[in-house]
mmCIF file of N, CA and C in Angstrom:
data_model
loop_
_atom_site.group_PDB
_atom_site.id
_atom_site.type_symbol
_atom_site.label_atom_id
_atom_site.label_comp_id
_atom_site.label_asym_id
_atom_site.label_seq_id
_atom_site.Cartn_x
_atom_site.Cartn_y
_atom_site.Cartn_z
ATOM 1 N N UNK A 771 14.931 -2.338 16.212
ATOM 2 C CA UNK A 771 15.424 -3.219 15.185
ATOM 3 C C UNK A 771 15.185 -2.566 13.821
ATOM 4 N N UNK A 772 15.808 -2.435 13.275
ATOM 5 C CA UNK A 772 15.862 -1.937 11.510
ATOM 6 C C UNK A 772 15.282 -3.165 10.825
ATOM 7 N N UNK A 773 15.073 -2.602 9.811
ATOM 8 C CA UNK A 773 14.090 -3.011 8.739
ATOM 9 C C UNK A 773 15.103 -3.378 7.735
ATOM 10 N N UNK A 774 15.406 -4.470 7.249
ATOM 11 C CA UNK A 774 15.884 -4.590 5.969
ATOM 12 C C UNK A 774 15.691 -4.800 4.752
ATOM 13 N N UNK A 775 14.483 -5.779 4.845
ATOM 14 C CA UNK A 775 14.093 -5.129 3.425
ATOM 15 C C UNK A 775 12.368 -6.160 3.808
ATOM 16 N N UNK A 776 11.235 -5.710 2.735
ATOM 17 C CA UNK A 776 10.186 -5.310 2.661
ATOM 18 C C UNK A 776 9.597 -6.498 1.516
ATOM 19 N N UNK A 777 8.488 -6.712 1.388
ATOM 20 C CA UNK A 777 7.873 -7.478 0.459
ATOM 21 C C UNK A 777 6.952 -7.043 -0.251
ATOM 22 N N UNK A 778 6.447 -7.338 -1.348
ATOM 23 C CA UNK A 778 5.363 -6.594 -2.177
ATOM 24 C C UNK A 778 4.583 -6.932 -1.404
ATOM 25 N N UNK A 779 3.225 -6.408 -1.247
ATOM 26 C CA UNK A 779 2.205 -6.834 -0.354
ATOM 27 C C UNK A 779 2.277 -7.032 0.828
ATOM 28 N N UNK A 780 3.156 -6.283 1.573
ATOM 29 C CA UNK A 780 3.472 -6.590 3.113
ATOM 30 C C UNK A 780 2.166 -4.373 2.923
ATOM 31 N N UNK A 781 1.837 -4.793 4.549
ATOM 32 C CA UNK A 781 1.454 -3.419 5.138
ATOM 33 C C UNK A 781 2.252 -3.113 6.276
ATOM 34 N N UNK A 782 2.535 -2.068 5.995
ATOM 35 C CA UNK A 782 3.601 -1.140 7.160
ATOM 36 C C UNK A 782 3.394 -0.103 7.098
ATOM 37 N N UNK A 783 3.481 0.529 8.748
ATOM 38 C CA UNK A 783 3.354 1.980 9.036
ATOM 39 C C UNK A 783 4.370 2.962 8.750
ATOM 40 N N UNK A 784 3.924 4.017 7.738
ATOM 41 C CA UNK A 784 4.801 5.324 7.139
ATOM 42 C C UNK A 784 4.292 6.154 7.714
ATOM 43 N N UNK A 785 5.238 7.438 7.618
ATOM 44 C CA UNK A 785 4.855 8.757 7.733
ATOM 45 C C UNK A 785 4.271 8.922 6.416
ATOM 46 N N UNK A 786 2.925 9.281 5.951
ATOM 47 C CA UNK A 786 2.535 9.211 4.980
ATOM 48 C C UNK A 786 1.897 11.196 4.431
ATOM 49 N N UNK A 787 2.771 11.160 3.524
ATOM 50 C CA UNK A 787 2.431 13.038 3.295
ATOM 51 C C UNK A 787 1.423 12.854 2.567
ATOM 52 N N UNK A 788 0.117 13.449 2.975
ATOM 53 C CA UNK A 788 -1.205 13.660 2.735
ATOM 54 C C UNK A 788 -1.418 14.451 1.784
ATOM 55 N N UNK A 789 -2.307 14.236 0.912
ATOM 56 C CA UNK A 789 -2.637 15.362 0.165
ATOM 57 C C UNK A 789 -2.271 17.268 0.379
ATOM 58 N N UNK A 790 -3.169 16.931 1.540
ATOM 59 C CA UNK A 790 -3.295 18.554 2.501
ATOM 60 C C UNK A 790 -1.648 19.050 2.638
ATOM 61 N N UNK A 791 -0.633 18.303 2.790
ATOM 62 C CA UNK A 791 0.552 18.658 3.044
ATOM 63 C C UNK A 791 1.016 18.078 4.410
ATOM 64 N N UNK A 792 -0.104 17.576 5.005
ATOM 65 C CA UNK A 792 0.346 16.484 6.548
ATOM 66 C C UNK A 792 1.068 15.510 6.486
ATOM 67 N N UNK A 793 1.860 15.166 7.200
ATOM 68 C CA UNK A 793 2.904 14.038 7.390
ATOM 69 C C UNK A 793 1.675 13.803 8.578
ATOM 70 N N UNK A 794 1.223 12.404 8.203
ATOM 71 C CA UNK A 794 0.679 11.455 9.462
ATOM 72 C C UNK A 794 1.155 9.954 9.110
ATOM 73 N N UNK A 795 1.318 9.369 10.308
ATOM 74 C CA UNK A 795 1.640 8.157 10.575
ATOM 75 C C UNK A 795 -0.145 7.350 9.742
ATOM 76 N N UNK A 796 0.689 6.193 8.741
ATOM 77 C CA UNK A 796 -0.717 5.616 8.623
ATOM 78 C C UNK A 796 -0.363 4.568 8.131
ATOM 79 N N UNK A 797 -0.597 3.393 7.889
ATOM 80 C CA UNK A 797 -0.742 2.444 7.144
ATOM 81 C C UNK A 797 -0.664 2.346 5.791
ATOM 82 N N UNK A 798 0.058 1.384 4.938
ATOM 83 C CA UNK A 798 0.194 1.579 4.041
ATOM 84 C C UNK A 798 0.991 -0.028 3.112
ATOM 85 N N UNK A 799 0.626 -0.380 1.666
ATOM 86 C CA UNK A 799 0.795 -0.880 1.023
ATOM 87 C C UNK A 799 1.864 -1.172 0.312
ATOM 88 N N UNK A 800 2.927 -2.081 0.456
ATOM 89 C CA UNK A 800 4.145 -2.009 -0.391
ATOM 90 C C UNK A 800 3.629 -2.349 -1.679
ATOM 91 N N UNK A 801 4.012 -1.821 -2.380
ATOM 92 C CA UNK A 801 3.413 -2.171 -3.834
ATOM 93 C C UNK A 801 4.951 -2.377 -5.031
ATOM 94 N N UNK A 802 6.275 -2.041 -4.607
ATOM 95 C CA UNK A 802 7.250 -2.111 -4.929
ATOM 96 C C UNK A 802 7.695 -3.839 -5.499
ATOM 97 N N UNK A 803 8.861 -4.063 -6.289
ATOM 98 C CA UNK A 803 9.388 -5.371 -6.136
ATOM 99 C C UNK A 803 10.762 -4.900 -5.025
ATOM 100 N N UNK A 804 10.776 -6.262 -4.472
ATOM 101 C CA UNK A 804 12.307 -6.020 -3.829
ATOM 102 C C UNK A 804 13.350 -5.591 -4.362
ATOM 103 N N UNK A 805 13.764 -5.533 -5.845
ATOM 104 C CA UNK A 805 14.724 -5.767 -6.457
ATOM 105 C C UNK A 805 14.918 -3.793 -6.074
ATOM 106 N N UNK A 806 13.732 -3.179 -6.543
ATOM 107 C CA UNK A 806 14.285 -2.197 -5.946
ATOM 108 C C UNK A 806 14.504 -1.229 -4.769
ATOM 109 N N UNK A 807 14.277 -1.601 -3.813
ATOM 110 C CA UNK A 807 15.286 -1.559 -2.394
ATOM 111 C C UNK A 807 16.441 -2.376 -2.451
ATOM 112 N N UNK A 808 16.828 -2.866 -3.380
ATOM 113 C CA UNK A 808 18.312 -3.573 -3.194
ATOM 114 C C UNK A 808 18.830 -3.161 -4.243
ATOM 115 N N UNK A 809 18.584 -2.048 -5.105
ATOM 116 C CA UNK A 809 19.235 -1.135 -6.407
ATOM 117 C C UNK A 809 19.520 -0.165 -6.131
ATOM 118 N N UNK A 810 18.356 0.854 -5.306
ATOM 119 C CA UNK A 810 18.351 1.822 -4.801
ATOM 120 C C UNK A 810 18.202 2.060 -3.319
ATOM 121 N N UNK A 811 19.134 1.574 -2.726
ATOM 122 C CA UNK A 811 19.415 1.729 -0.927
ATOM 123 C C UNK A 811 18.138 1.861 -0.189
ATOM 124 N N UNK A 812 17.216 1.053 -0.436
ATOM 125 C CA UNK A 812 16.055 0.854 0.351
ATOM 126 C C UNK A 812 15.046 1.740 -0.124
ATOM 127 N N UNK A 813 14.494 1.434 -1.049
ATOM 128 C CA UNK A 813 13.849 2.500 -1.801
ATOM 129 C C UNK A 813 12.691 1.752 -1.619
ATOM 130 N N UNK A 814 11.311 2.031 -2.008
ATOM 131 C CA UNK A 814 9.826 1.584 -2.256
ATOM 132 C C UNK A 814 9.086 2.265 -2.191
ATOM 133 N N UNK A 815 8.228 1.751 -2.886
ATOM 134 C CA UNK A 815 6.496 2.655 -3.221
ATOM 135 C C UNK A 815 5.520 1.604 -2.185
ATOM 136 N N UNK A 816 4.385 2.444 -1.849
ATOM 137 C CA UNK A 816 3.422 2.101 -1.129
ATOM 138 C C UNK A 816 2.061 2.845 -1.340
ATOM 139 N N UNK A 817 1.310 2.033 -1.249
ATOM 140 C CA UNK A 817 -0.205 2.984 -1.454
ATOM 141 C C UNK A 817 -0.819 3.150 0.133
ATOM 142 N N UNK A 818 -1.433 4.563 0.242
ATOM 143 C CA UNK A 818 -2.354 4.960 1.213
ATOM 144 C C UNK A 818 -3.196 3.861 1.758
ATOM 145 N N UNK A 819 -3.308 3.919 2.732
ATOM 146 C CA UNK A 819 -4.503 2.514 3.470
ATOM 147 C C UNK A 819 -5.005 3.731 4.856
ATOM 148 N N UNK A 820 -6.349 3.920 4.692
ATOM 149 C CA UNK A 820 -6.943 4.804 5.133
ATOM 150 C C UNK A 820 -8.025 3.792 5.670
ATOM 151 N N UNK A 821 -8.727 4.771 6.959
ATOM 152 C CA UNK A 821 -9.997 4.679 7.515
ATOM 153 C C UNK A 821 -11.191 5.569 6.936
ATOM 154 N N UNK A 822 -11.060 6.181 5.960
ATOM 155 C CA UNK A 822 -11.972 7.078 5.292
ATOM 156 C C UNK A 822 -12.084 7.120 3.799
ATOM 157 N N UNK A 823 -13.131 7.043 3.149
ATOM 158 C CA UNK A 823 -13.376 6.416 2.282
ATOM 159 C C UNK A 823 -13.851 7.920 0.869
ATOM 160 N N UNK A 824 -13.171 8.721 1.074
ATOM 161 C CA UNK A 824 -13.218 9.824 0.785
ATOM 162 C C UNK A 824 -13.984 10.093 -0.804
ATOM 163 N N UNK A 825 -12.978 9.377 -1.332
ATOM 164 C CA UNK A 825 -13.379 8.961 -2.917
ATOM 165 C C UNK A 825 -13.079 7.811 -3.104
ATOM 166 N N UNK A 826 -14.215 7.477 -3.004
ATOM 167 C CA UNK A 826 -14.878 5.918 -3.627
ATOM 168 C C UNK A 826 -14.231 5.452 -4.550
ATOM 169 N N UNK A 827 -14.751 6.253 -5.493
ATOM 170 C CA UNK A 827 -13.965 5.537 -7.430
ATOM 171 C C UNK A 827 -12.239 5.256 -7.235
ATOM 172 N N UNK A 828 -11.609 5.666 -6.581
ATOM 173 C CA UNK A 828 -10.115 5.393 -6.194
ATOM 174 C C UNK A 828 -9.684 4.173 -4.538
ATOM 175 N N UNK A 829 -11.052 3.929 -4.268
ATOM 176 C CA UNK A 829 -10.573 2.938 -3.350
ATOM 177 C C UNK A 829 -11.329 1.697 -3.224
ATOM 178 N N UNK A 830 -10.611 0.928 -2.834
ATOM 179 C CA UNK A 830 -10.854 -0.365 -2.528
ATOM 180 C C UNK A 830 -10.822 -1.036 -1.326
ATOM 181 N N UNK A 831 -12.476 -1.511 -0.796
ATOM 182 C CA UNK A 831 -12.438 -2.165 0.788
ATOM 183 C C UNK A 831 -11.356 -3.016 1.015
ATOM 184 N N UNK A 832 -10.671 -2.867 1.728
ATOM 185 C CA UNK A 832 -9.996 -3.941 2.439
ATOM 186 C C UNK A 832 -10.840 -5.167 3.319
ATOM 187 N N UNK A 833 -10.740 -6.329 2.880
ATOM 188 C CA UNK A 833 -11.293 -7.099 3.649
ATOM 189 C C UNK A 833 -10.703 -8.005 4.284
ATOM 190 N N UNK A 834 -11.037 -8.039 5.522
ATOM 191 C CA UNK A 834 -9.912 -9.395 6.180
ATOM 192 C C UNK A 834 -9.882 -10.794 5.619
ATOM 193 N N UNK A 835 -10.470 -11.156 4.672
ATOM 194 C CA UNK A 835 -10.165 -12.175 4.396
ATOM 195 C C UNK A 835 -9.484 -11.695 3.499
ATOM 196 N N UNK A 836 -9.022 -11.252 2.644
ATOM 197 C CA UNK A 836 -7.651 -10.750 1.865
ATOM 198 C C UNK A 836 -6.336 -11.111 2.568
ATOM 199 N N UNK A 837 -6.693 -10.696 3.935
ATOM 200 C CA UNK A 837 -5.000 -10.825 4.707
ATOM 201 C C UNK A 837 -4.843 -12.012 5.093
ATOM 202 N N UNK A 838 -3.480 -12.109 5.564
ATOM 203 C CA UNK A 838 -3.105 -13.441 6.750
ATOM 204 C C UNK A 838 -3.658 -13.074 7.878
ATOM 205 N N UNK A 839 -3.769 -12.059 8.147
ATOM 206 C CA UNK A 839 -4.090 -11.453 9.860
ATOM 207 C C UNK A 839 -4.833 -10.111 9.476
ATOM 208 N N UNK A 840 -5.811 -10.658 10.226
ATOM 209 C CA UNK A 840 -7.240 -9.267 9.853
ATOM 210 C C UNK A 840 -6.722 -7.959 10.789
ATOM 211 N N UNK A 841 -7.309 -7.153 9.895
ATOM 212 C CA UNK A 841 -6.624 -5.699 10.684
ATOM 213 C C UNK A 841 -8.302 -4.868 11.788
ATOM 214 N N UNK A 842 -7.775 -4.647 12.311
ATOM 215 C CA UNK A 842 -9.027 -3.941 13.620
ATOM 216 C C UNK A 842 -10.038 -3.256 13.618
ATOM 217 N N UNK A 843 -9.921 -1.986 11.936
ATOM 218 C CA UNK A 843 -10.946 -1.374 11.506
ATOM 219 C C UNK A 843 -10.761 -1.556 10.512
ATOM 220 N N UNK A 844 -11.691 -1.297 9.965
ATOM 221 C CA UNK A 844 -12.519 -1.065 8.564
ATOM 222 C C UNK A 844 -11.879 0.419 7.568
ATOM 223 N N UNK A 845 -10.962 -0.514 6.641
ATOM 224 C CA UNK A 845 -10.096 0.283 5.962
ATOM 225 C C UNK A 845 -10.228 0.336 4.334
ATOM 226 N N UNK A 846 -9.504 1.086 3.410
ATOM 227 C CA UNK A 846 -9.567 1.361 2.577
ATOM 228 C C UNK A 846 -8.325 1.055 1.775
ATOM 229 N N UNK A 847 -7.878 0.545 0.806
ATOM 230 C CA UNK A 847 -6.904 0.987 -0.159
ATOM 231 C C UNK A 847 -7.380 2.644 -0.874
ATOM 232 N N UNK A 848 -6.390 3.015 -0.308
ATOM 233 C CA UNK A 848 -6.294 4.423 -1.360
ATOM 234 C C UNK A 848 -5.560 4.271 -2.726
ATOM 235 N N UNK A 849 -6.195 3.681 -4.157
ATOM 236 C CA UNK A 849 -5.158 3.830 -4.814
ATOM 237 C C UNK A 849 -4.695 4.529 -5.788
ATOM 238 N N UNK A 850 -5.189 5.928 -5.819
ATOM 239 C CA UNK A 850 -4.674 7.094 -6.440
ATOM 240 C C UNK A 850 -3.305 7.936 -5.356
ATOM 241 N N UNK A 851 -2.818 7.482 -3.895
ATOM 242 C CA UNK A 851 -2.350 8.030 -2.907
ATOM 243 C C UNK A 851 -1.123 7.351 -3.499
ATOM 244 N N UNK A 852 -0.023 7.246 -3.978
ATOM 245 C CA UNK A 852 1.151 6.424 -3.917
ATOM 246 C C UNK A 852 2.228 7.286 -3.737
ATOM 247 N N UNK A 853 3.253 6.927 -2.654
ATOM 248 C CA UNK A 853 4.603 7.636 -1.921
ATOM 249 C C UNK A 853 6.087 6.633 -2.150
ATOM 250 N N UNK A 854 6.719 7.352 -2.635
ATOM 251 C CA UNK A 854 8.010 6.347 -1.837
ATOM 252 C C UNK A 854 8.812 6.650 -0.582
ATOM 253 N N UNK A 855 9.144 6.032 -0.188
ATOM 254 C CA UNK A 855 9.761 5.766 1.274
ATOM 255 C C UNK A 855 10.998 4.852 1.184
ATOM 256 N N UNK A 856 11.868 5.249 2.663
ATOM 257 C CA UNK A 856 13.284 4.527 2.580
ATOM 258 C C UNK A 856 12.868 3.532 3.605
ATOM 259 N N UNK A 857 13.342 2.669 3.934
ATOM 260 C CA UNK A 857 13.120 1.698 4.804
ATOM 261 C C UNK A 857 13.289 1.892 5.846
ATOM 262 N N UNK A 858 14.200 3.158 6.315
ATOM 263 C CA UNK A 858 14.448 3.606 7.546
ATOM 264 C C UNK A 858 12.832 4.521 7.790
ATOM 265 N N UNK A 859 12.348 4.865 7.127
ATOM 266 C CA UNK A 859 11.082 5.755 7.247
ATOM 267 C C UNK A 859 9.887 5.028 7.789
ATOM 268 N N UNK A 860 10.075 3.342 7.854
ATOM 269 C CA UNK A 860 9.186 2.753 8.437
ATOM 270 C C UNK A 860 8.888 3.012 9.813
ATOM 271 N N UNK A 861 7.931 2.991 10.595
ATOM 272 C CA UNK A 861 7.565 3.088 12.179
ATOM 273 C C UNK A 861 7.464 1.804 12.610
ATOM 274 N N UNK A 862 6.236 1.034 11.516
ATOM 275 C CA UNK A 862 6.208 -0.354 12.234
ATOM 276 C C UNK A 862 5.801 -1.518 11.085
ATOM 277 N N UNK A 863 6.115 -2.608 11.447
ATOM 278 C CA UNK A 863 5.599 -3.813 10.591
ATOM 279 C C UNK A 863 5.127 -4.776 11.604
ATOM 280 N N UNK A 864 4.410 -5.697 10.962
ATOM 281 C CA UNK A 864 3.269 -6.543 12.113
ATOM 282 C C UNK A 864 3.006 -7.790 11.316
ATOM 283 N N UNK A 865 4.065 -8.109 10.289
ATOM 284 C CA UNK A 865 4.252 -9.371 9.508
ATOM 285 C C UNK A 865 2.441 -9.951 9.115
ATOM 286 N N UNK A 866 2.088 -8.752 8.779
ATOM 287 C CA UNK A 866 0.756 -8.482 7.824
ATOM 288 C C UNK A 866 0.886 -8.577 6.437
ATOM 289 N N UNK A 867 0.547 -9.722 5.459
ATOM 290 C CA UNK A 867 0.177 -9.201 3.954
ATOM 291 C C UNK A 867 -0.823 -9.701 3.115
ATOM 292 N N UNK A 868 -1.204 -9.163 2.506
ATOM 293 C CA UNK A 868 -2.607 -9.015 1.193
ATOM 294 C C UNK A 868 -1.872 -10.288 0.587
ATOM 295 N N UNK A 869 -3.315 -11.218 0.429
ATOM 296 C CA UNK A 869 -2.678 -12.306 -0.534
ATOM 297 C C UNK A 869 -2.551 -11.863 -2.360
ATOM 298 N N UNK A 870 -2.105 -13.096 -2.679
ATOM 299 C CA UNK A 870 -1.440 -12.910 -3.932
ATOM 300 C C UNK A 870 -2.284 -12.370 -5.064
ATOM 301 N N UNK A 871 -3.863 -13.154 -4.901
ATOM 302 C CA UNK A 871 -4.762 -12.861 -5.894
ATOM 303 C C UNK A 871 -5.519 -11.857 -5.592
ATOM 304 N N UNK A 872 -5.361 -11.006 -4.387
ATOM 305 C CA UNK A 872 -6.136 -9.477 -4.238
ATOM 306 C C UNK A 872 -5.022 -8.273 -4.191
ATOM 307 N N UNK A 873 -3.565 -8.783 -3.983
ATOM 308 C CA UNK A 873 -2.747 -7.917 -4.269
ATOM 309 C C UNK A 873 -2.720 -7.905 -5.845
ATOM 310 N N UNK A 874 -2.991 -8.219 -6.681
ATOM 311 C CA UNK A 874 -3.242 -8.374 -8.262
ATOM 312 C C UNK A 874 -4.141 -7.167 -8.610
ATOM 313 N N UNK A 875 -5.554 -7.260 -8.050
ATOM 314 C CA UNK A 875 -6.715 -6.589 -8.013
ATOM 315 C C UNK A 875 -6.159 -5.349 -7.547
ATOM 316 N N UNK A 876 -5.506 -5.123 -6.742
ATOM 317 C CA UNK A 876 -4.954 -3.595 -5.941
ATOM 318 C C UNK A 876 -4.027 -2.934 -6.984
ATOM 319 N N UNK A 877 -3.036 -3.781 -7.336
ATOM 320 C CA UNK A 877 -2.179 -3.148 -8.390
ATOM 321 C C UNK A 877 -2.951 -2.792 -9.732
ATOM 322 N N UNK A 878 -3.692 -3.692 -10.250
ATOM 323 C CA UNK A 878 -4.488 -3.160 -11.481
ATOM 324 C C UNK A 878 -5.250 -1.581 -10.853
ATOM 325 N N UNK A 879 -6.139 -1.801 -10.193
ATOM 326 C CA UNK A 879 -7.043 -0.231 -10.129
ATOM 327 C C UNK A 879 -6.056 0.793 -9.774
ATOM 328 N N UNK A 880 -4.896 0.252 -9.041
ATOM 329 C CA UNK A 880 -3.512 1.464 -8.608
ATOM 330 C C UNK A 880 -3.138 2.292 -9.912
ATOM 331 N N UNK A 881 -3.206 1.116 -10.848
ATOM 332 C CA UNK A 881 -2.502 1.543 -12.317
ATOM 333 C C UNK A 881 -3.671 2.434 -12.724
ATOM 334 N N UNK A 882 -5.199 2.071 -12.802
ATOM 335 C CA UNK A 882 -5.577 2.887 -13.409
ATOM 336 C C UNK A 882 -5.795 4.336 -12.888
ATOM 337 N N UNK A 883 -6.265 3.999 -11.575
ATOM 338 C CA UNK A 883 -6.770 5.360 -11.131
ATOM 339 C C UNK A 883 -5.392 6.361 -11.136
ATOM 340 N N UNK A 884 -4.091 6.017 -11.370
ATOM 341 C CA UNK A 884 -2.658 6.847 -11.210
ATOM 342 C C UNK A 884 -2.697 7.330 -13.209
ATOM 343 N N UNK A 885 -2.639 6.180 -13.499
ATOM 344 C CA UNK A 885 -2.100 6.295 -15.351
ATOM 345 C C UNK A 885 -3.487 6.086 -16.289
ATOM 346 N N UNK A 886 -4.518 5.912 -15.555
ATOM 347 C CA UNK A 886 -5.720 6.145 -16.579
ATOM 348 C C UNK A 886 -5.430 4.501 -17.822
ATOM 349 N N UNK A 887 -5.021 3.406 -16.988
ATOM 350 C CA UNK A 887 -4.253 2.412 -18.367
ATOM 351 C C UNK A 887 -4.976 1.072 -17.861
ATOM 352 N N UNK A 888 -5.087 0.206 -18.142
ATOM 353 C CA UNK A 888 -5.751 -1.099 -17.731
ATOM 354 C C UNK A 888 -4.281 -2.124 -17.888
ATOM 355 N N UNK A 889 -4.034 -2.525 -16.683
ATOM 356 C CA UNK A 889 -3.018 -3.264 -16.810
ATOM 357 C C UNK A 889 -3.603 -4.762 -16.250
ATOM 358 N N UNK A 890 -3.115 -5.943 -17.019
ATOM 359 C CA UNK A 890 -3.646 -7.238 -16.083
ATOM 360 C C UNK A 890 -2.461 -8.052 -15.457
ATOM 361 N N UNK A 891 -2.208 -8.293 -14.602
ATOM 362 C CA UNK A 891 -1.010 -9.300 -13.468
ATOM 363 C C UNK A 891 -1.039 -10.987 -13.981
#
């Protein structure tokens, strides 16, 4: 089944190009508005969601009470990691998302640790 279109704060599995230059399948953060996957033929940004906590100062625990549906391990927002992706590039969705007032919190530190800027939602 294809994917048609995506929600801010939904998590879905990308091929996610790694720092190192790896394409791995991983989890990951829509951080996009819809408006643009429906401007630009399925377009969106997403942040890294990792099991490794590499650099601290750029991530943020994920906690299951954040979600609708708790995820299995003990994960990370990466939010210096941000990719865009087509909607066809998705692997999987699991009608998982970050509520409203910690997807707020994710986008602010996204902004800073990317643009060095303090933004408030």
């Amino acid at each position: 089944m294809a994917i048609t279109k995506l929600k801010p704060g939904e998590i879905v599995e990308v091929p996610f190009l790694l720092p190192g230059g790896e394409f791995k399948a991983h989890p990951a953060l829509v951080v996009s508005p819809c408006r643009l996957q429906e401007d630009e033929d399925g377009l969106f940004y997403a942040i890294l969601i990792s099991t490794k906590n590499h650099n601290p100062q750029y991530t943020i625990e994920l906690k299951n009470e954040w979600l609708n549906k708790p995820m299995l391990r003990q994960s990370f927002f990466v939010t210096h990691i941000m990719s865009f992706f087509k909607l066809s590039d998705v692997i999987s969705t699991h009608n998982v998302f970050v509520k409203s007032e910690y997807f707020d919190k994710i986008l602010e530190k996204t902004f800073y640790s990317i643009f060095d800027v303090t933004v408030e939602f």
